[in-house]
Amino acid sequence: MSYDELRERLGRINDLSRAASLLAWDERTMMPKAGAEARSEQLATLARVRHEMFTDEAIGRLIDEVRAGLDPDAEPGSSIEADLARVVARDWEKARRVPADLRAELARTTSVSEHAWVEAKRESDFGALLPHLEKNVELTRRYADCFEDFEDFSHPYDPLLDEYEPQMSTEDMRRVLGELREGLVPIVRGATDGDGGEGPGDNSLQGDFPEDLQRRLVEELISELPFPEGSWRLDPTEHPFATSVGHGDVRLTTRYDESNLGMALFSALHESGHGLYEAGVAPELARTPLASPRSLGLHESQSRLWENWVACGRPYLERLLPKLREAFPGSFEAVEVERLLRDSNRVERSLIRIEADEVTYNLHILIRFELELEIFEGGLALAELPEAWNARYREYLGLEVPDDAHGVLQDVHWAAGAFGYFPTYSLGNVIAGQLWEAAGTDIPDLESRIGTGDLAALGEWLRDRVHRHGRRLPPAEILERAGCGALSVEPLLDHLRERVAIAA
Amino acid sequence: MSYDELRERLGRINDLSRAASLLAWDERTMMPKAGAEARSEQLATLARVRHEMFTDEAIGRLIDEVRAGLDPDAEPGSSIEADLARVVARDWEKARRVPADLRAELARTTSVSEHAWVEAKRESDFGALLPHLEKNVELTRRYADCFEDFEDFSHPYDPLLDEYEPQMSTEDMRRVLGELREGLVPIVRGATDGDGGEGPGDNSLQGDFPEDLQRRLVEELISELPFPEGSWRLDPTEHPFATSVGHGDVRLTTRYDESNLGMALFSALHESGHGLYEAGVAPELARTPLASPRSLGLHESQSRLWENWVACGRPYLERLLPKLREAFPGSFEAVEVERLLRDSNRVERSLIRIEADEVTYNLHILIRFELELEIFEGGLALAELPEAWNARYREYLGLEVPDDAHGVLQDVHWAAGAFGYFPTYSLGNVIAGQLWEAAGTDIPDLESRIGTGDLAALGEWLRDRVHRHGRRLPPAEILERAGCGALSVEPLLDHLRERVAIAA
């Protein structure tokens, strides 16, 4: 009875949470401009009501009652009941520790700060953002302080990281990304930048590609992915994302740049990877918190896997080329697979993270992660952030940052108070490398299957090893059971070495 | 302080209500098929949480506190505070009278019944729906019984009507629609059916009109209406509707039939009328229950006014014709305004309400209203409904109903438990006639303004006299202050006589 009541209460909270996802999706794809103010009030109310419903004493009592009837030593994954109780108990404990006032102040402050960031970036004026950043960091420290005696945390950055990468310690992340840096810096140093001195006309993915033709192609490519029938839609937006607004309902987005086909193509496949993850969660977890994957590292591994390992690989591109010729008559007649492969895997040191290629991307992330650690370990004053940023771009990428708009002001994350988010991007790449290797072991003809258009084999493998678990297993346990062993950067580094060789 | 707290609580309930509107809009315009089950759970949760928040004892206490500080004799419309307290007190009293169990049973039963209706209509099998209808009527009677000593109600149909047409008595509705029937039957009897024996090729609005060209035209027409900038969007759907998902955000829909341009054209202008009403509510009422017009009669008057009085009138059509010629090259070259006017105002006795013309439409409504009264006054057994239906179609429209799919099973309303809804359609037409007359008195050159494309004059008049009040004034009071006097069917009958003359 307690379990049924707990599940029903969590089901209602989940309904509100999915409703909020739809409102957020609509805001970024459909909403008329004049609806913005009302929408932010609606989203704030949904967050508030959800929080009140979840932090209710009754939820804690129900969790205790459910746990009292369960084997305390049950393995994760052995019963939904036990997994739900375990995961929700931790969520509830975390939610109860943060006072409502602090939550409200964080929401208000970061909202103001985000608006200030837009202006500061436009003017390339770090000083204008600084007081907001200082307030954000101060409140974030107060948030972290709420967890001083929380058993899972031992580092001031742990509670921040845990929001985006549950149950991974700062020390583990530092070790993994440290190894990644060690391996990556020499790879990037040895890479040729682009093809040197050529204009954009030399890239087969750049040219003139009408939006409606792009859309038709991209929809065809997504329809070949292993989505359940009638379970997704694709819409244009400014900053592509994917979201699940309910079981059986995935919203994908992409951005069309008529001069650059790669933009829509690869971002759509990237977001489809996120969408497949959401769509692959076992149906019996629907309406529970177990149905919403929380590890951004695992989530990003799914998007990167489809975008970079699959779609930028030779077998996929060999099948893509005739489709490109059909979709854009004249544009790809003279293009051979080798060229398409090279154009899909260009390497170029650049200043802007979101425009970076697959290889150098991780250096952008490492810089941000290291700076976040310095901030929260107390060594770095925020006023010195631009200087520290520029020094690392010089050291890791060999680039001079001309101004803060192209430097420390380029991302919204810190202005939005999202400290602890960045490292999950690179963690996702690391995990994708390991999963790709494990999938290749289990499906020996994986690449040739992709070459014949059979994407279901990989889709089913991922669903079985990763997706279906939702939050039932800790991320490390999912990887272990998928045959990946402990986190290791070697598969990613091997993959990037191959990509650099193609680009050369 | 009590007022601020009341307003904030109501604001949150309103946020959830608008969120539900967005979910419902999305369900009918955007949602992938596989999302249906999750969506119905989300909508049920939003309804439940809203209801719990609204029926809370604290709301009643706050209302009492607010009212204690107010002049009890304040005129409606003299202070937002007093209007809010008055309207919410009545809503709260009504909401508290219906036990949660009965509400839940109504929701469950009508949901099952709606599904049974789809099947029964497909098979034209009234017997299959009958047990569901009986259950619906029984529960609806129990619902009405909750209001036995409610001071506003004196007839068993009053509480049903009040859901759709607040503060209008059954006796008043019976009188008005009785007068409408008296006037309308001879008008319809004297009307010529269509042009007699001609094929669809004779109607200039029928032919071959590609959807994307229709969409472009319809968007242009809507952009000429007096909507605030960036406050609406238009999407295709199966059964057109309009909804407001927040201040500044109106969602319009239409349906494209490539063989019938009139479908998209007039339904879009109809829904725009609803949208303009929502968009015209005074901004200071945003997030309060006063911001959501509740009288379906007033609402329908706005849609009908733009669809029938404006868009089917000569001045509008004179401006429309060159646009039609431009939008559909070749199709309207030989069409003169007289012909377009006639084709936009055809009269034809038919069996199906939603396909009926403006003149005969009200007879369809009168039949349904009269049958509803007979059911709830106890004279008519549901098993005899098809026979009673068919007899009235013979009497009022001179038509034989061939089967129940084309008769009593055609509408979802009764299967959905929506008794009391139908009469508001005709009430809307009555009100539109009166408002058009009053607007014409205040704006003597109204028709010539429309002829020059100036739709703002009418838009502003309606906003000032009707829209801005939201729910601050009772509908009868709004009409009184707009210069319409008491409800009268004469302006509508005059208008329909003119239309019949055009069609002849």
PDB file of N, CA and C in Angstrom, chain A residues 8 11-13 15-16 18-19 22-23 25-26 29-35 38-39 41-42 45-46 48-49 52-53 229-233 235 245-251 287, chain B residues 11-13 15-16 18-19 22-23 25-26 29-35 38-39 41-42 45-46 48-49 52-53 229-233 235 245-251 287:
ATOM      1  N   GLU A   8       2.212   6.600  -6.743  1.00  0.00           N
ATOM      2  CA  GLU A   8       1.208   7.511  -7.283  1.00  0.00           C
ATOM      3  C   GLU A   8       1.620   8.968  -7.047  1.00  0.00           C
ATOM      4  N   GLY A  11       4.309   9.696  -9.337  1.00  0.00           N
ATOM      5  CA  GLY A  11       3.741   9.762 -10.686  1.00  0.00           C
ATOM      6  C   GLY A  11       3.179  11.147 -10.979  1.00  0.00           C
ATOM      7  N   ARG A  12       2.503  11.709  -9.993  1.00  0.00           N
ATOM      8  CA  ARG A  12       1.944  13.054 -10.205  1.00  0.00           C
ATOM      9  C   ARG A  12       3.058  14.097 -10.325  1.00  0.00           C
ATOM     10  N   ILE A  13       4.071  13.953  -9.483  1.00  0.00           N
ATOM     11  CA  ILE A  13       5.202  14.880  -9.572  1.00  0.00           C
ATOM     12  C   ILE A  13       5.855  14.758 -10.941  1.00  0.00           C
ATOM     13  N   ASP A  15       4.373  13.813 -13.687  1.00  0.00           N
ATOM     14  CA  ASP A  15       3.481  14.436 -14.676  1.00  0.00           C
ATOM     15  C   ASP A  15       3.751  15.943 -14.771  1.00  0.00           C
ATOM     16  N   LEU A  16       3.919  16.582 -13.615  1.00  0.00           N
ATOM     17  CA  LEU A  16       4.171  18.027 -13.623  1.00  0.00           C
ATOM     18  C   LEU A  16       5.539  18.331 -14.223  1.00  0.00           C
ATOM     19  N   ARG A  18       7.087  16.560 -16.547  1.00  0.00           N
ATOM     20  CA  ARG A  18       7.004  16.414 -18.007  1.00  0.00           C
ATOM     21  C   ARG A  18       6.236  17.585 -18.611  1.00  0.00           C
ATOM     22  N   ALA A  19       5.215  18.044 -17.903  1.00  0.00           N
ATOM     23  CA  ALA A  19       4.474  19.214 -18.386  1.00  0.00           C
ATOM     24  C   ALA A  19       5.431  20.399 -18.504  1.00  0.00           C
ATOM     25  N   LEU A  22       7.446  20.155 -21.562  1.00  0.00           N
ATOM     26  CA  LEU A  22       6.723  20.586 -22.761  1.00  0.00           C
ATOM     27  C   LEU A  22       6.698  22.108 -22.844  1.00  0.00           C
ATOM     28  N   LEU A  23       6.469  22.765 -21.720  1.00  0.00           N
ATOM     29  CA  LEU A  23       6.452  24.232 -21.720  1.00  0.00           C
ATOM     30  C   LEU A  23       7.812  24.788 -22.154  1.00  0.00           C
ATOM     31  N   TRP A  25      10.082  23.192 -24.001  1.00  0.00           N
ATOM     32  CA  TRP A  25      10.236  22.889 -25.434  1.00  0.00           C
ATOM     33  C   TRP A  25       9.483  23.924 -26.269  1.00  0.00           C
ATOM     34  N   ASP A  26       8.250  24.173 -25.891  1.00  0.00           N
ATOM     35  CA  ASP A  26       7.408  25.119 -26.630  1.00  0.00           C
ATOM     36  C   ASP A  26       8.043  26.513 -26.644  1.00  0.00           C
ATOM     37  N   THR A  29      10.669  26.556 -29.308  1.00  0.00           N
ATOM     38  CA  THR A  29      10.356  26.140 -30.676  1.00  0.00           C
ATOM     39  C   THR A  29       9.109  26.803 -31.257  1.00  0.00           C
ATOM     40  N   MET A  30       8.136  27.117 -30.422  1.00  0.00           N
ATOM     41  CA  MET A  30       6.818  27.496 -30.928  1.00  0.00           C
ATOM     42  C   MET A  30       6.311  28.839 -30.422  1.00  0.00           C
ATOM     43  N   MET A  31       6.627  29.187 -29.219  1.00  0.00           N
ATOM     44  CA  MET A  31       5.961  30.284 -28.517  1.00  0.00           C
ATOM     45  C   MET A  31       6.072  31.637 -29.222  1.00  0.00           C
ATOM     46  N   PRO A  32       4.941  32.335 -29.404  1.00  0.00           N
ATOM     47  CA  PRO A  32       5.029  33.722 -29.871  1.00  0.00           C
ATOM     48  C   PRO A  32       5.791  34.548 -28.828  1.00  0.00           C
ATOM     49  N   LYS A  33       6.550  35.510 -29.337  1.00  0.00           N
ATOM     50  CA  LYS A  33       7.412  36.322 -28.455  1.00  0.00           C
ATOM     51  C   LYS A  33       6.716  36.893 -27.227  1.00  0.00           C
ATOM     52  N   ALA A  34       5.498  37.409 -27.458  1.00  0.00           N
ATOM     53  CA  ALA A  34       4.820  38.126 -26.380  1.00  0.00           C
ATOM     54  C   ALA A  34       4.410  37.205 -25.220  1.00  0.00           C
ATOM     55  N   GLY A  35       4.598  35.892 -25.392  1.00  0.00           N
ATOM     56  CA  GLY A  35       4.213  34.977 -24.326  1.00  0.00           C
ATOM     57  C   GLY A  35       5.294  34.725 -23.296  1.00  0.00           C
ATOM     58  N   ALA A  38       4.629  35.357 -19.274  1.00  0.00           N
ATOM     59  CA  ALA A  38       3.690  34.382 -18.705  1.00  0.00           C
ATOM     60  C   ALA A  38       4.352  33.011 -18.609  1.00  0.00           C
ATOM     61  N   ARG A  39       5.129  32.662 -19.622  1.00  0.00           N
ATOM     62  CA  ARG A  39       5.755  31.349 -19.613  1.00  0.00           C
ATOM     63  C   ARG A  39       6.720  31.195 -18.448  1.00  0.00           C
ATOM     64  N   GLU A  41       6.580  32.604 -15.592  1.00  0.00           N
ATOM     65  CA  GLU A  41       5.783  32.423 -14.367  1.00  0.00           C
ATOM     66  C   GLU A  41       5.230  30.998 -14.273  1.00  0.00           C
ATOM     67  N   GLN A  42       4.775  30.485 -15.405  1.00  0.00           N
ATOM     68  CA  GLN A  42       4.220  29.126 -15.397  1.00  0.00           C
ATOM     69  C   GLN A  42       5.294  28.108 -15.026  1.00  0.00           C
ATOM     70  N   THR A  45       6.065  28.328 -11.322  1.00  0.00           N
ATOM     71  CA  THR A  45       5.011  27.686 -10.518  1.00  0.00           C
ATOM     72  C   THR A  45       5.110  26.166 -10.583  1.00  0.00           C
ATOM     73  N   LEU A  46       5.327  25.636 -11.776  1.00  0.00           N
ATOM     74  CA  LEU A  46       5.446  24.178 -11.890  1.00  0.00           C
ATOM     75  C   LEU A  46       6.614  23.671 -11.050  1.00  0.00           C
ATOM     76  N   ARG A  48       7.883  25.084  -8.387  1.00  0.00           N
ATOM     77  CA  ARG A  48       7.567  25.278  -6.985  1.00  0.00           C
ATOM     78  C   ARG A  48       6.587  24.225  -6.455  1.00  0.00           C
ATOM     79  N   VAL A  49       5.522  23.991  -7.231  1.00  0.00           N
ATOM     80  CA  VAL A  49       4.514  23.005  -6.801  1.00  0.00           C
ATOM     81  C   VAL A  49       5.135  21.616  -6.717  1.00  0.00           C
ATOM     82  N   GLU A  52       7.320  21.404  -3.640  1.00  0.00           N
ATOM     83  CA  GLU A  52       6.503  21.264  -2.427  1.00  0.00           C
ATOM     84  C   GLU A  52       5.931  19.852  -2.300  1.00  0.00           C
ATOM     85  N   MET A  53       5.475  19.320  -3.413  1.00  0.00           N
ATOM     86  CA  MET A  53       4.902  17.971  -3.364  1.00  0.00           C
ATOM     87  C   MET A  53       5.979  16.943  -3.022  1.00  0.00           C
ATOM     88  N   GLU A 229       7.765   3.657 -33.572  1.00  0.00           N
ATOM     89  CA  GLU A 229       6.974   4.413 -34.546  1.00  0.00           C
ATOM     90  C   GLU A 229       6.111   5.484 -33.876  1.00  0.00           C
ATOM     91  N   GLY A 230       6.048   6.641 -34.515  1.00  0.00           N
ATOM     92  CA  GLY A 230       5.156   7.703 -34.032  1.00  0.00           C
ATOM     93  C   GLY A 230       5.533   8.228 -32.668  1.00  0.00           C
ATOM     94  N   SER A 231       6.842   8.272 -32.380  1.00  0.00           N
ATOM     95  CA  SER A 231       7.242   8.651 -31.021  1.00  0.00           C
ATOM     96  C   SER A 231       8.159   9.869 -30.985  1.00  0.00           C
ATOM     97  N   TRP A 232       8.328  10.560 -32.115  1.00  0.00           N
ATOM     98  CA  TRP A 232       9.220  11.725 -32.107  1.00  0.00           C
ATOM     99  C   TRP A 232       8.729  12.765 -33.099  1.00  0.00           C
ATOM    100  N   ARG A 233       9.211  13.983 -32.916  1.00  0.00           N
ATOM    101  CA  ARG A 233       9.058  15.014 -33.931  1.00  0.00           C
ATOM    102  C   ARG A 233      10.307  15.881 -33.928  1.00  0.00           C
ATOM    103  N   ASP A 235      11.840  19.818 -34.809  1.00  0.00           N
ATOM    104  CA  ASP A 235      11.540  21.224 -35.081  1.00  0.00           C
ATOM    105  C   ASP A 235      12.816  22.051 -35.052  1.00  0.00           C
ATOM    106  N   VAL A 245       8.829  14.490 -23.380  1.00  0.00           N
ATOM    107  CA  VAL A 245       7.721  15.117 -22.655  1.00  0.00           C
ATOM    108  C   VAL A 245       6.716  14.081 -22.172  1.00  0.00           C
ATOM    109  N   GLY A 246       7.116  12.824 -22.194  1.00  0.00           N
ATOM    110  CA  GLY A 246       6.245  11.750 -21.724  1.00  0.00           C
ATOM    111  C   GLY A 246       6.656  10.467 -22.415  1.00  0.00           C
ATOM    112  N   HIS A 247       6.273   9.336 -21.831  1.00  0.00           N
ATOM    113  CA  HIS A 247       6.614   8.067 -22.461  1.00  0.00           C
ATOM    114  C   HIS A 247       6.052   8.048 -23.880  1.00  0.00           C
ATOM    115  N   GLY A 248       6.912   7.742 -24.858  1.00  0.00           N
ATOM    116  CA  GLY A 248       6.462   7.675 -26.245  1.00  0.00           C
ATOM    117  C   GLY A 248       6.469   9.003 -26.971  1.00  0.00           C
ATOM    118  N   ASP A 249       7.059  10.022 -26.376  1.00  0.00           N
ATOM    119  CA  ASP A 249       6.977  11.358 -26.964  1.00  0.00           C
ATOM    120  C   ASP A 249       8.289  12.117 -26.795  1.00  0.00           C
ATOM    121  N   VAL A 250       9.137  11.994 -27.812  1.00  0.00           N
ATOM    122  CA  VAL A 250      10.451  12.645 -27.786  1.00  0.00           C
ATOM    123  C   VAL A 250      10.445  13.835 -28.729  1.00  0.00           C
ATOM    124  N   ARG A 251      10.924  14.965 -28.270  1.00  0.00           N
ATOM    125  CA  ARG A 251      11.013  16.158 -29.103  1.00  0.00           C
ATOM    126  C   ARG A 251      12.468  16.417 -29.465  1.00  0.00           C
ATOM    127  N   ARG A 287       6.506   7.251 -15.535  1.00  0.00           N
ATOM    128  CA  ARG A 287       5.918   8.047 -14.437  1.00  0.00           C
ATOM    129  C   ARG A 287       6.660   7.899 -13.116  1.00  0.00           C
TER     130      ARG A 287
ATOM    131  N   GLY B  11      -2.956  32.974  -8.702  1.00  0.00           N
ATOM    132  CA  GLY B  11      -1.983  33.097  -9.792  1.00  0.00           C
ATOM    133  C   GLY B  11      -1.332  31.757 -10.103  1.00  0.00           C
ATOM    134  N   ARG B  12      -0.993  31.037  -9.056  1.00  0.00           N
ATOM    135  CA  ARG B  12      -0.360  29.731  -9.283  1.00  0.00           C
ATOM    136  C   ARG B  12      -1.340  28.744  -9.909  1.00  0.00           C
ATOM    137  N   ILE B  13      -2.573  28.775  -9.410  1.00  0.00           N
ATOM    138  CA  ILE B  13      -3.594  27.880  -9.991  1.00  0.00           C
ATOM    139  C   ILE B  13      -3.797  28.228 -11.461  1.00  0.00           C
ATOM    140  N   ASP B  15      -1.537  29.549 -13.414  1.00  0.00           N
ATOM    141  CA  ASP B  15      -0.366  29.069 -14.161  1.00  0.00           C
ATOM    142  C   ASP B  15      -0.553  27.603 -14.563  1.00  0.00           C
ATOM    143  N   LEU B  16      -1.054  26.797 -13.626  1.00  0.00           N
ATOM    144  CA  LEU B  16      -1.254  25.378 -13.928  1.00  0.00           C
ATOM    145  C   LEU B  16      -2.357  25.189 -14.961  1.00  0.00           C
ATOM    146  N   ARG B  18      -3.142  27.340 -17.368  1.00  0.00           N
ATOM    147  CA  ARG B  18      -2.603  27.703 -18.680  1.00  0.00           C
ATOM    148  C   ARG B  18      -1.658  26.617 -19.182  1.00  0.00           C
ATOM    149  N   ALA B  19      -0.901  26.044 -18.259  1.00  0.00           N
ATOM    150  CA  ALA B  19      -0.019  24.937 -18.656  1.00  0.00           C
ATOM    151  C   ALA B  19      -0.863  23.814 -19.249  1.00  0.00           C
ATOM    152  N   LEU B  22      -1.803  24.563 -22.721  1.00  0.00           N
ATOM    153  CA  LEU B  22      -0.732  24.297 -23.675  1.00  0.00           C
ATOM    154  C   LEU B  22      -0.648  22.801 -23.976  1.00  0.00           C
ATOM    155  N   LEU B  23      -0.760  21.977 -22.946  1.00  0.00           N
ATOM    156  CA  LEU B  23      -0.705  20.525 -23.169  1.00  0.00           C
ATOM    157  C   LEU B  23      -1.844  20.071 -24.079  1.00  0.00           C
ATOM    158  N   TRP B  25      -3.456  21.980 -26.292  1.00  0.00           N
ATOM    159  CA  TRP B  25      -3.160  22.498 -27.631  1.00  0.00           C
ATOM    160  C   TRP B  25      -2.164  21.588 -28.339  1.00  0.00           C
ATOM    161  N   ASP B  26      -1.098  21.254 -27.630  1.00  0.00           N
ATOM    162  CA  ASP B  26      -0.045  20.422 -28.202  1.00  0.00           C
ATOM    163  C   ASP B  26      -0.606  19.065 -28.619  1.00  0.00           C
ATOM    164  N   THR B  29      -2.252  19.471 -31.950  1.00  0.00           N
ATOM    165  CA  THR B  29      -1.536  20.078 -33.077  1.00  0.00           C
ATOM    166  C   THR B  29      -0.158  19.475 -33.320  1.00  0.00           C
ATOM    167  N   MET B  30       0.515  19.024 -32.291  1.00  0.00           N
ATOM    168  CA  MET B  30       1.938  18.706 -32.405  1.00  0.00           C
ATOM    169  C   MET B  30       2.300  17.290 -31.976  1.00  0.00           C
ATOM    170  N   MET B  31       1.622  16.758 -30.998  1.00  0.00           N
ATOM    171  CA  MET B  31       2.061  15.553 -30.304  1.00  0.00           C
ATOM    172  C   MET B  31       2.204  14.327 -31.207  1.00  0.00           C
ATOM    173  N   PRO B  32       3.363  13.651 -31.129  1.00  0.00           N
ATOM    174  CA  PRO B  32       3.447  12.348 -31.811  1.00  0.00           C
ATOM    175  C   PRO B  32       2.417  11.392 -31.200  1.00  0.00           C
ATOM    176  N   LYS B  33       1.850  10.527 -32.045  1.00  0.00           N
ATOM    177  CA  LYS B  33       0.797   9.614 -31.615  1.00  0.00           C
ATOM    178  C   LYS B  33       1.101   8.849 -30.334  1.00  0.00           C
ATOM    179  N   ALA B  34       2.325   8.342 -30.244  1.00  0.00           N
ATOM    180  CA  ALA B  34       2.637   7.449 -29.122  1.00  0.00           C
ATOM    181  C   ALA B  34       2.633   8.169 -27.774  1.00  0.00           C
ATOM    182  N   GLY B  35       2.488   9.497 -27.803  1.00  0.00           N
ATOM    183  CA  GLY B  35       2.495  10.238 -26.545  1.00  0.00           C
ATOM    184  C   GLY B  35       1.129  10.357 -25.874  1.00  0.00           C
ATOM    185  N   ALA B  38       0.515   9.109 -21.983  1.00  0.00           N
ATOM    186  CA  ALA B  38       1.204   9.963 -21.009  1.00  0.00           C
ATOM    187  C   ALA B  38       0.515  11.323 -20.919  1.00  0.00           C
ATOM    188  N   ARG B  39       0.078  11.842 -22.042  1.00  0.00           N
ATOM    189  CA  ARG B  39      -0.543  13.155 -22.045  1.00  0.00           C
ATOM    190  C   ARG B  39      -1.832  13.162 -21.234  1.00  0.00           C
ATOM    191  N   GLU B  41      -2.573  11.320 -18.731  1.00  0.00           N
ATOM    192  CA  GLU B  41      -2.211  11.294 -17.305  1.00  0.00           C
ATOM    193  C   GLU B  41      -1.751  12.677 -16.834  1.00  0.00           C
ATOM    194  N   GLN B  42      -0.967  13.345 -17.672  1.00  0.00           N
ATOM    195  CA  GLN B  42      -0.476  14.681 -17.288  1.00  0.00           C
ATOM    196  C   GLN B  42      -1.639  15.660 -17.121  1.00  0.00           C
ATOM    197  N   THR B  45      -3.529  14.901 -13.927  1.00  0.00           N
ATOM    198  CA  THR B  45      -2.803  15.380 -12.744  1.00  0.00           C
ATOM    199  C   THR B  45      -2.916  16.898 -12.610  1.00  0.00           C
ATOM    200  N   LEU B  46      -2.764  17.607 -13.708  1.00  0.00           N
ATOM    201  CA  LEU B  46      -2.873  19.068 -13.635  1.00  0.00           C
ATOM    202  C   LEU B  46      -4.261  19.473 -13.136  1.00  0.00           C
ATOM    203  N   ARG B  48      -6.272  17.698 -11.236  1.00  0.00           N
ATOM    204  CA  ARG B  48      -6.412  17.278  -9.849  1.00  0.00           C
ATOM    205  C   ARG B  48      -5.665  18.229  -8.890  1.00  0.00           C
ATOM    206  N   VAL B  49      -4.429  18.544  -9.254  1.00  0.00           N
ATOM    207  CA  VAL B  49      -3.628  19.420  -8.393  1.00  0.00           C
ATOM    208  C   VAL B  49      -4.275  20.805  -8.298  1.00  0.00           C
ATOM    209  N   GLU B  52      -7.323  20.597  -6.055  1.00  0.00           N
ATOM    210  CA  GLU B  52      -6.926  20.528  -4.641  1.00  0.00           C
ATOM    211  C   GLU B  52      -6.469  21.894  -4.132  1.00  0.00           C
ATOM    212  N   MET B  53      -5.686  22.576  -4.971  1.00  0.00           N
ATOM    213  CA  MET B  53      -5.198  23.887  -4.544  1.00  0.00           C
ATOM    214  C   MET B  53      -6.350  24.880  -4.388  1.00  0.00           C
ATOM    215  N   GLU B 229       1.242  42.658 -31.588  1.00  0.00           N
ATOM    216  CA  GLU B 229       2.320  42.039 -32.367  1.00  0.00           C
ATOM    217  C   GLU B 229       2.962  40.860 -31.629  1.00  0.00           C
ATOM    218  N   GLY B 230       3.252  39.833 -32.393  1.00  0.00           N
ATOM    219  CA  GLY B 230       3.962  38.683 -31.830  1.00  0.00           C
ATOM    220  C   GLY B 230       3.206  37.975 -30.733  1.00  0.00           C
ATOM    221  N   SER B 231       1.872  37.899 -30.864  1.00  0.00           N
ATOM    222  CA  SER B 231       1.078  37.337 -29.779  1.00  0.00           C
ATOM    223  C   SER B 231       0.228  36.144 -30.213  1.00  0.00           C
ATOM    224  N   TRP B 232       0.438  35.636 -31.421  1.00  0.00           N
ATOM    225  CA  TRP B 232      -0.381  34.499 -31.882  1.00  0.00           C
ATOM    226  C   TRP B 232       0.422  33.615 -32.804  1.00  0.00           C
ATOM    227  N   ARG B 233      -0.035  32.381 -32.959  1.00  0.00           N
ATOM    228  CA  ARG B 233       0.447  31.531 -34.024  1.00  0.00           C
ATOM    229  C   ARG B 233      -0.718  30.681 -34.533  1.00  0.00           C
ATOM    230  N   ASP B 235      -1.794  26.964 -36.436  1.00  0.00           N
ATOM    231  CA  ASP B 235      -1.383  25.615 -36.813  1.00  0.00           C
ATOM    232  C   ASP B 235      -2.577  24.824 -37.306  1.00  0.00           C
ATOM    233  N   VAL B 245      -2.680  30.451 -23.996  1.00  0.00           N
ATOM    234  CA  VAL B 245      -1.841  29.701 -23.065  1.00  0.00           C
ATOM    235  C   VAL B 245      -1.064  30.634 -22.138  1.00  0.00           C
ATOM    236  N   GLY B 246      -1.480  31.889 -22.101  1.00  0.00           N
ATOM    237  CA  GLY B 246      -0.828  32.852 -21.226  1.00  0.00           C
ATOM    238  C   GLY B 246      -1.027  34.230 -21.802  1.00  0.00           C
ATOM    239  N   HIS B 247      -0.904  35.247 -20.976  1.00  0.00           N
ATOM    240  CA  HIS B 247      -1.048  36.616 -21.475  1.00  0.00           C
ATOM    241  C   HIS B 247      -0.065  36.838 -22.625  1.00  0.00           C
ATOM    242  N   GLY B 248      -0.574  37.295 -23.762  1.00  0.00           N
ATOM    243  CA  GLY B 248       0.303  37.556 -24.907  1.00  0.00           C
ATOM    244  C   GLY B 248       0.547  36.351 -25.792  1.00  0.00           C
ATOM    245  N   ASP B 249      -0.170  35.265 -25.566  1.00  0.00           N
ATOM    246  CA  ASP B 249       0.138  34.036 -26.298  1.00  0.00           C
ATOM    247  C   ASP B 249      -1.149  33.286 -26.669  1.00  0.00           C
ATOM    248  N   VAL B 250      -1.649  33.594 -27.865  1.00  0.00           N
ATOM    249  CA  VAL B 250      -2.884  32.967 -28.347  1.00  0.00           C
ATOM    250  C   VAL B 250      -2.543  31.936 -29.417  1.00  0.00           C
ATOM    251  N   ARG B 251      -3.125  30.765 -29.301  1.00  0.00           N
ATOM    252  CA  ARG B 251      -2.893  29.719 -30.293  1.00  0.00           C
ATOM    253  C   ARG B 251      -4.153  29.530 -31.126  1.00  0.00           C
ATOM    254  N   ARG B 287      -3.152  36.361 -14.833  1.00  0.00           N
ATOM    255  CA  ARG B 287      -2.912  35.389 -13.745  1.00  0.00           C
ATOM    256  C   ARG B 287      -4.038  35.352 -12.711  1.00  0.00           C
TER     257      ARG B 287
END
